[in-house]
Short mmCIF file of N, CA and C and ligand atoms in Angstrom, two decimals:
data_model
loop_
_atom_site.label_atom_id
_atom_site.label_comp_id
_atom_site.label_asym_id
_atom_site.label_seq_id
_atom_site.Cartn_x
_atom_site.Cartn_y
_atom_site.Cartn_z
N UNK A 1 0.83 -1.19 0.00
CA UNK A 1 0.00 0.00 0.00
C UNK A 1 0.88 1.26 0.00
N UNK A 2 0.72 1.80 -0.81
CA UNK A 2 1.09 3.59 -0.81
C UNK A 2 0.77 4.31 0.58
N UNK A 3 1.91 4.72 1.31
CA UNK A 3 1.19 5.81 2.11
C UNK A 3 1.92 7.08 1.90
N UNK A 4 1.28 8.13 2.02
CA UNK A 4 1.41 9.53 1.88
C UNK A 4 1.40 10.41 3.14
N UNK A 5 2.72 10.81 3.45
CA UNK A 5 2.21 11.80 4.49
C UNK A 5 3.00 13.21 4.41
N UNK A 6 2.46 14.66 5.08
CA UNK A 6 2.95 15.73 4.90
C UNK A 6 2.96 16.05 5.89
N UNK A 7 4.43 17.12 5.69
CA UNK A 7 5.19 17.65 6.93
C UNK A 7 5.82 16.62 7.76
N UNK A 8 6.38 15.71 7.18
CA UNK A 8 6.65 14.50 8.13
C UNK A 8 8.71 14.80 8.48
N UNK A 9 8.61 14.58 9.67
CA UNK A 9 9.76 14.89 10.27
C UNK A 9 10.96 13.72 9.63
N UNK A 10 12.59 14.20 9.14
CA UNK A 10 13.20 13.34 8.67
C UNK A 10 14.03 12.87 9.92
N UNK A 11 14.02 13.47 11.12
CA UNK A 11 15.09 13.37 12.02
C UNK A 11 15.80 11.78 12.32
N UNK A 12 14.47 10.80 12.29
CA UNK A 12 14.99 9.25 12.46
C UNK A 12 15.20 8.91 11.11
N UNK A 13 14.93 9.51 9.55
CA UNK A 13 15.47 8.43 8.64
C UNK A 13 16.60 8.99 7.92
N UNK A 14 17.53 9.90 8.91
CA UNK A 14 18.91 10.08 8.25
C UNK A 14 20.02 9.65 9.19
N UNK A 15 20.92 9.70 9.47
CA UNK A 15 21.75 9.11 10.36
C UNK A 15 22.53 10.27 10.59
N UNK A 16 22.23 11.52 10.20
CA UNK A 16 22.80 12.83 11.65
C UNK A 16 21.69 13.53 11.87
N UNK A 17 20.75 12.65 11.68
CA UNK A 17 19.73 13.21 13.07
C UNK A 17 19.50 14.53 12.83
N UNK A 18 19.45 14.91 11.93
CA UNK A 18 19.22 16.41 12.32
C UNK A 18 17.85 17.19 12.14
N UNK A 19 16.97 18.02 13.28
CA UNK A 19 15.71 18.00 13.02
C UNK A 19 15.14 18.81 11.64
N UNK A 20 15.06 18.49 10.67
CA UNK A 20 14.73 18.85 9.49
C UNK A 20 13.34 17.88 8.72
N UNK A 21 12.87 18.64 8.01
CA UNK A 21 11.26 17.35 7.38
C UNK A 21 11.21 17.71 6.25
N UNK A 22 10.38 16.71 5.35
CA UNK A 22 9.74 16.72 3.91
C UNK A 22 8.73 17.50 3.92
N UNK A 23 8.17 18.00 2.99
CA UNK A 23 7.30 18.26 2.48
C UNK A 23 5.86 17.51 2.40
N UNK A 24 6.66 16.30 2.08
CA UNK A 24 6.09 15.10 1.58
C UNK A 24 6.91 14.19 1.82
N UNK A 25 6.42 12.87 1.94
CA UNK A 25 7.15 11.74 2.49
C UNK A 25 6.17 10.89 1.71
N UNK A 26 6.55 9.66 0.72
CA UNK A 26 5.68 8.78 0.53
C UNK A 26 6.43 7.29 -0.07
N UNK A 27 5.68 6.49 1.08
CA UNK A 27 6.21 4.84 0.84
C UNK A 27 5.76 3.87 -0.10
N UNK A 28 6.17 3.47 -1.12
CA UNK A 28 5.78 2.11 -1.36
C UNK A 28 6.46 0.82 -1.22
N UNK A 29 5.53 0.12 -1.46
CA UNK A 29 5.80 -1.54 -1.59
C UNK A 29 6.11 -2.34 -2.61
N UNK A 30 5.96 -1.97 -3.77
CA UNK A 30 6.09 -2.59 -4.32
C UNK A 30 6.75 -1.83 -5.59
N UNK A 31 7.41 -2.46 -7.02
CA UNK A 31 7.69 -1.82 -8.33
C UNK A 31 6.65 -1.21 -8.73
N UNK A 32 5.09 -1.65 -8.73
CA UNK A 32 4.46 -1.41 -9.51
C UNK A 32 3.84 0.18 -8.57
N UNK A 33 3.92 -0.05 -7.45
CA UNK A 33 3.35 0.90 -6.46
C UNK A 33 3.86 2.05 -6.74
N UNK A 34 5.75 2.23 -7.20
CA UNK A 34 6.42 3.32 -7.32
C UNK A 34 5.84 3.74 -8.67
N UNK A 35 5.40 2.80 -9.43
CA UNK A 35 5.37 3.13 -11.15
C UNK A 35 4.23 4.40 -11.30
N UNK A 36 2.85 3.56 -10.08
CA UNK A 36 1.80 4.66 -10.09
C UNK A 36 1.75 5.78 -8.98
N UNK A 37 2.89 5.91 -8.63
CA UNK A 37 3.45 7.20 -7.71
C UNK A 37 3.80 7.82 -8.49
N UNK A 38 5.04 7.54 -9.09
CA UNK A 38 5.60 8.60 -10.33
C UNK A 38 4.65 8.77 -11.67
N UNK A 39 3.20 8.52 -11.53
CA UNK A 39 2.00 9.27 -12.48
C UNK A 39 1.44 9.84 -11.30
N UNK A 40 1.36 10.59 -10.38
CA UNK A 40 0.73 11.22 -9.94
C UNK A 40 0.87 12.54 -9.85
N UNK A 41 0.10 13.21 -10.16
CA UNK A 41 0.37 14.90 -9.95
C UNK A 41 1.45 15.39 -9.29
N UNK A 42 1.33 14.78 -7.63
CA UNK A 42 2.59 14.64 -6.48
C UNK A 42 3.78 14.71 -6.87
N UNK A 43 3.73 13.81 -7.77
CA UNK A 43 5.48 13.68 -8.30
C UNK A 43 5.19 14.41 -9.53
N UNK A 44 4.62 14.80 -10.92
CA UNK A 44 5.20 15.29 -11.67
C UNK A 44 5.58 16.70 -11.20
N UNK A 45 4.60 17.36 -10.57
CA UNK A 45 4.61 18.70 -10.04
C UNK A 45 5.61 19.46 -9.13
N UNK A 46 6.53 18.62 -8.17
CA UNK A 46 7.19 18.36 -7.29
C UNK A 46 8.76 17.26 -7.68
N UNK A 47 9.49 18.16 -6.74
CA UNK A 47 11.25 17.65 -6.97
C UNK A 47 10.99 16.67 -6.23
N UNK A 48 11.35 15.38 -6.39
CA UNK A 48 11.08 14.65 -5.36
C UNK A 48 12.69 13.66 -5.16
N UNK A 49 13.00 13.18 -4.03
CA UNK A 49 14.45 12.55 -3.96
C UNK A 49 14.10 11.30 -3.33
N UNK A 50 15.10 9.86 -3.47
CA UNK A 50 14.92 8.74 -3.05
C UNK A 50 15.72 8.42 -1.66
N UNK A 51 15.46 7.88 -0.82
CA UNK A 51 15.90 7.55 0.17
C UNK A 51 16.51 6.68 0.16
N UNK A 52 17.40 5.88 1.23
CA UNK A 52 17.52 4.60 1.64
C UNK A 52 17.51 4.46 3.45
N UNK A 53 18.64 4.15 3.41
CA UNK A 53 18.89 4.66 4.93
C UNK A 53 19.34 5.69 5.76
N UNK A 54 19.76 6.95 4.61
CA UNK A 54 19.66 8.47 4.95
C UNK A 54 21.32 8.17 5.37
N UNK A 55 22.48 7.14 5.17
CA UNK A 55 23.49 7.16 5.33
C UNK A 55 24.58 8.01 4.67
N UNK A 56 24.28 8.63 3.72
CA UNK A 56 25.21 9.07 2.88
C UNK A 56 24.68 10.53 2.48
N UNK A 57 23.40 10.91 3.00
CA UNK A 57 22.67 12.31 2.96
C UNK A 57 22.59 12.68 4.22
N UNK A 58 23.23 14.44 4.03
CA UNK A 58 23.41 15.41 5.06
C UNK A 58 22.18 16.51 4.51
N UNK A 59 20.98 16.51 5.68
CA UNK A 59 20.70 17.59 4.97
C UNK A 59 20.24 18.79 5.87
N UNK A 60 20.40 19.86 5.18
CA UNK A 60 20.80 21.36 5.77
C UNK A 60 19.39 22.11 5.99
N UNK A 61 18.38 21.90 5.64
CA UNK A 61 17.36 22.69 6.11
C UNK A 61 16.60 21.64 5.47
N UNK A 62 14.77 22.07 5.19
CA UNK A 62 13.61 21.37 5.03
C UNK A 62 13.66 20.87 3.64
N UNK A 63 13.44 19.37 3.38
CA UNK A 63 13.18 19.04 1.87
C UNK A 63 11.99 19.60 1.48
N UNK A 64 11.78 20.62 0.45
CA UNK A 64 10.47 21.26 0.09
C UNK A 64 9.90 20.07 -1.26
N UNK A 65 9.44 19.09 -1.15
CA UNK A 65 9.22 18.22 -2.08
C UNK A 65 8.84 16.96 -1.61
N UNK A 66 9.19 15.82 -2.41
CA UNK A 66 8.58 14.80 -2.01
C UNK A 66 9.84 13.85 -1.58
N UNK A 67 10.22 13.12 -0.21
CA UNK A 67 11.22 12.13 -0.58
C UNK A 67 10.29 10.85 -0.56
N UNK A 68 11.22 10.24 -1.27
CA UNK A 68 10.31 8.59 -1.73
C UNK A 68 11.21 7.28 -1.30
N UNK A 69 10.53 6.42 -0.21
CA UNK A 69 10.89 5.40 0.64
C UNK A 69 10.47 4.09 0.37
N UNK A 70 11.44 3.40 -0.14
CA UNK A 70 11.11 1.87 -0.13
C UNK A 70 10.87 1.25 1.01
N UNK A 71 9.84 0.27 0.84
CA UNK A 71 9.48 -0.57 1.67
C UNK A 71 9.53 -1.99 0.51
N UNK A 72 10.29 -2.32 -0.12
CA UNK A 72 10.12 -3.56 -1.15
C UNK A 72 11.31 -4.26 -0.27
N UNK A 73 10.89 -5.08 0.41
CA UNK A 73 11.72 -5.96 1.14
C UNK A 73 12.15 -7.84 0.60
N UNK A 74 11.68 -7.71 0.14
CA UNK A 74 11.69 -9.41 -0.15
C UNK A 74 13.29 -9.69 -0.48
N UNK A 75 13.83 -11.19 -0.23
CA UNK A 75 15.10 -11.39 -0.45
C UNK A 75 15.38 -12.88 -1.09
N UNK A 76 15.72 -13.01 -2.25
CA UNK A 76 15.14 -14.10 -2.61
C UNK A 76 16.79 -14.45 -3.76
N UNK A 77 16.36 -15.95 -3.83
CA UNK A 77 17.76 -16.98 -4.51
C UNK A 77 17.29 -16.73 -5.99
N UNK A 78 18.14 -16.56 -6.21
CA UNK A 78 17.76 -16.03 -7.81
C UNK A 78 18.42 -17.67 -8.60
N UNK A 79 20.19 -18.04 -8.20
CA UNK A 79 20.62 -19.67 -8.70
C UNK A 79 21.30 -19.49 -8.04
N UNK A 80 22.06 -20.61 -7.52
CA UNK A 80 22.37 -21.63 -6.65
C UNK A 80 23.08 -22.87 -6.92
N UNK A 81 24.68 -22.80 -7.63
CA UNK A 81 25.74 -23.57 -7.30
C UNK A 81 26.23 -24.90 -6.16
N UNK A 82 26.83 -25.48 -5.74
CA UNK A 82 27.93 -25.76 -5.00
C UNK A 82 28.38 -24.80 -4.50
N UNK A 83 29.28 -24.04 -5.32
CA UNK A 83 30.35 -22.62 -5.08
C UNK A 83 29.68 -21.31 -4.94
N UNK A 84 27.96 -20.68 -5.36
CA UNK A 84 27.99 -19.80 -5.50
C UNK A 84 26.58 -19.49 -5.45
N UNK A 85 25.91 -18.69 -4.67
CA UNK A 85 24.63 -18.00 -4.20
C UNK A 85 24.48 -17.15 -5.12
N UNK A 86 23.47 -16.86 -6.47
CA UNK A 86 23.09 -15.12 -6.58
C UNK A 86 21.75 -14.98 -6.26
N UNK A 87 21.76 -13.53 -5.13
CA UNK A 87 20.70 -13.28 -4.31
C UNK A 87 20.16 -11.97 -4.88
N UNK A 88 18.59 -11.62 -5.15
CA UNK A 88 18.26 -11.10 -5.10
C UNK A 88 17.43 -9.73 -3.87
N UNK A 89 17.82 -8.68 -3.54
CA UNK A 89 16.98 -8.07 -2.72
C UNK A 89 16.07 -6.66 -3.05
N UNK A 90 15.06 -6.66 -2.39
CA UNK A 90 14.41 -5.71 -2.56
C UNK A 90 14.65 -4.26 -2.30
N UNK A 91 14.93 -3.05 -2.75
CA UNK A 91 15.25 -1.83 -2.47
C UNK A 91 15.40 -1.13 -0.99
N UNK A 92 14.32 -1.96 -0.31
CA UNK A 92 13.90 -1.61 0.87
C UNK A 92 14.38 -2.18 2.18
N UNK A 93 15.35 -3.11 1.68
CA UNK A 93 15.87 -3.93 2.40
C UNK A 93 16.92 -3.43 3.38
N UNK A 94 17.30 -3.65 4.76
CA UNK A 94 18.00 -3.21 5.38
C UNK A 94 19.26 -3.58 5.42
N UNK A 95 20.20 -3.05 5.04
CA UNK A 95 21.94 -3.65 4.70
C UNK A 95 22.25 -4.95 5.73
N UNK A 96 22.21 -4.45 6.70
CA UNK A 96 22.59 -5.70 7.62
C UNK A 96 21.55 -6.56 8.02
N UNK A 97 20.41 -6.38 7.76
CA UNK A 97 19.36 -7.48 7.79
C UNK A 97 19.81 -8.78 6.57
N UNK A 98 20.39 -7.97 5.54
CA UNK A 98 20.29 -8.77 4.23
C UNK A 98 21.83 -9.64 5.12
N UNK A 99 22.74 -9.17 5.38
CA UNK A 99 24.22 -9.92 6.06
C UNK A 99 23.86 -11.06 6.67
N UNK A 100 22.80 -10.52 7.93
CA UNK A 100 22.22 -11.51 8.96
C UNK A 100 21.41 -12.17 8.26
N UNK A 101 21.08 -12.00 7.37
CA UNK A 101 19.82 -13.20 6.65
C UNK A 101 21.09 -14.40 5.29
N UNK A 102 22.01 -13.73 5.01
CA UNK A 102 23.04 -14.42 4.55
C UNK A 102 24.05 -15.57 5.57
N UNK A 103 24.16 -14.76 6.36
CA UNK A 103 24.94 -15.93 8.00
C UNK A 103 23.94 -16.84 7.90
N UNK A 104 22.60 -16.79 8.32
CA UNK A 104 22.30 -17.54 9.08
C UNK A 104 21.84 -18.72 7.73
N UNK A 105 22.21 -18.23 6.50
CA UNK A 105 21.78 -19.14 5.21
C UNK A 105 23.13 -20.08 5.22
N UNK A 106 24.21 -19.64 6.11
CA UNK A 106 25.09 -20.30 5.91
C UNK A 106 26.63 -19.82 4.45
N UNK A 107 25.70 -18.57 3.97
CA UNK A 107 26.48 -18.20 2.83
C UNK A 107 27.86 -17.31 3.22
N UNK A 108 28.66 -17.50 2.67
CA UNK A 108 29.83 -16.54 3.23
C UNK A 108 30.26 -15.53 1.94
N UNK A 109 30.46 -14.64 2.54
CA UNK A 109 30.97 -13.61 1.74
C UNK A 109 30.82 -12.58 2.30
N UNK A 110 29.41 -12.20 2.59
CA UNK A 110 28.63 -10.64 3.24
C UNK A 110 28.99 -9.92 4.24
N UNK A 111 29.14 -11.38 5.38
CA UNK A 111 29.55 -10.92 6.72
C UNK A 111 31.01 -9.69 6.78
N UNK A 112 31.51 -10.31 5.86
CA UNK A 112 32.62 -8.99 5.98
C UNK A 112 32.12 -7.83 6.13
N UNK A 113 31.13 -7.58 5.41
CA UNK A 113 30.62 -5.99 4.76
C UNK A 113 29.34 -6.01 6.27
N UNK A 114 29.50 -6.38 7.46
CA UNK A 114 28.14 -6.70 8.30
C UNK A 114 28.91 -5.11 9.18
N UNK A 115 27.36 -4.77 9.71
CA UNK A 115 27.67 -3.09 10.31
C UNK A 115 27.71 -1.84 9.59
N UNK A 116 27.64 -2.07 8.37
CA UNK A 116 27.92 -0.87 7.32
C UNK A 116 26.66 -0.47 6.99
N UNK A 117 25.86 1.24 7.86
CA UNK A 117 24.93 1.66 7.47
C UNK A 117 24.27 1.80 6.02
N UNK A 118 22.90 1.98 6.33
CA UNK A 118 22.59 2.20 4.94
C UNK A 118 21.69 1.08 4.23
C1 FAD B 1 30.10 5.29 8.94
C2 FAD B 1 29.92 4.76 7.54
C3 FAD B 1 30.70 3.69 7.13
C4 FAD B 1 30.56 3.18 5.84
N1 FAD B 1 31.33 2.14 5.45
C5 FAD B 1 31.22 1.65 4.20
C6 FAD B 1 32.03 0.57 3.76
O1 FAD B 1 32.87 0.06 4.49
N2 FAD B 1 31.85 0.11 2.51
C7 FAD B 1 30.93 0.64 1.67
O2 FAD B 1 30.80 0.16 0.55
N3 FAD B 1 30.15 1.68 2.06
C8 FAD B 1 30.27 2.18 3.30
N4 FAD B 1 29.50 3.23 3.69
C9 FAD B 1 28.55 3.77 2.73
C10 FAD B 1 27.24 3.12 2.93
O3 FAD B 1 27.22 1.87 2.33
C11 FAD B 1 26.28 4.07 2.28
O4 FAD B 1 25.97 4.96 3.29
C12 FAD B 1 25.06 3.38 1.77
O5 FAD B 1 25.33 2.66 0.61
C13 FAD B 1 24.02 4.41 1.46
O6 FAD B 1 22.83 3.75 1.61
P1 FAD B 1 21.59 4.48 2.25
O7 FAD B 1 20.48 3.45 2.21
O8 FAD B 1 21.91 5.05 3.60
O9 FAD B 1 21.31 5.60 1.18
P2 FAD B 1 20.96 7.12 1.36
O10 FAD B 1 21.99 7.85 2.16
O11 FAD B 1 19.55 7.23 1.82
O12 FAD B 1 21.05 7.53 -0.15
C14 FAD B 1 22.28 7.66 -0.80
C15 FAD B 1 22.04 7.95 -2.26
O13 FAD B 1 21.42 6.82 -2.89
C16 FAD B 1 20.17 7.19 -3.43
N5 FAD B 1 19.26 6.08 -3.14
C17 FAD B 1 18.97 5.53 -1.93
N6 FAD B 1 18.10 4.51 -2.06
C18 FAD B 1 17.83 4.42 -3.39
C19 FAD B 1 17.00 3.57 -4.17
N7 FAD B 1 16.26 2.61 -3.61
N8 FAD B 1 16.96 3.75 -5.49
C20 FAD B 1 17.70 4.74 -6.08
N9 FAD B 1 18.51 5.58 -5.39
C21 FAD B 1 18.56 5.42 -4.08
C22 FAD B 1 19.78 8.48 -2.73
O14 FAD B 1 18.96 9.28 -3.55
C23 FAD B 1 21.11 9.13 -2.51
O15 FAD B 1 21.56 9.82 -3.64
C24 FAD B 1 29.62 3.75 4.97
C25 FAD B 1 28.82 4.83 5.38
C26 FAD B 1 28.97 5.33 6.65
C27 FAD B 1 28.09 6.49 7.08
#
């Protein structure tokens, strides 16, 4: 489901915290969910920027626009070797959720990269 909300505070989805908000804030779930977001008035009318985990964005006063938040989580085996896992994940997915969901598959490689915001 699409949700839409305004004036929504960014302070928890950047990682320096800093008290600043959107305009607009709006989540989806799915590919197709973003497809009929970006036909909506909302977005043609409006600058709008993508999120993730707000790790690598500093921002300095109020986003006057729309930022746009995945929630497409799914994590899934795309093929599957002897030697070699390729994994698919969803946009929305949390970096170290995807690590910890790789450990506990038994797969090695990720854990190196485990702790790294974002
Ligand atoms: C302390 C620290 C240590 C780090 N260490 C490492 C490291 O060892 N190795 C390493 O590789 N990286 C490292 N990073 C970088 C980290 O991986 C990035 O912060 C992360 O990739 C950014 O992801 P985010 O979800 O926080 O994105 P955000 O900060 O939210 O976004 C970053 C950019 O990506 C865009 N974006 C975000 N999500 C999407 C999306 N779904 N679709 C399209 N565009 C999108 C945004 O518009 C923005 O331009 C480190 C960062 C920090 C702060």
């Amino acid at each position: 489901m699409i949700t839409i909300e305004e004036n929504k505070s960014l302070q928890q989805l950047h990682t320096f915290h800093l008290s600043v908000s959107a305009r607009w804030f709006a989540e989806y779930q799915s590919i197709e969910e973003l497809i009929d977001l970006l036909k909506t008035d909302l977005l043609r009318e409006n600058p709008f920027l993508q999120i993730g985990g707000g790790s690598n964005l500093l921002f300095t006063s109020d986003y006057e626009g729309v930022i746009l938040h995945s929630k497409i989580k799914f994590i899934e085996v795309v093929s599957e070797t002897s030697e070699y896992v390729t994994v698919k994940a969803g946009s929305g997915v949390v970096w170290d959720d995807f690590v910890k969901y790789s450990v506990s598959n038994g797969w090695g490689g990720a854990e190196n990269l485990s702790l790294i915001p974002g």
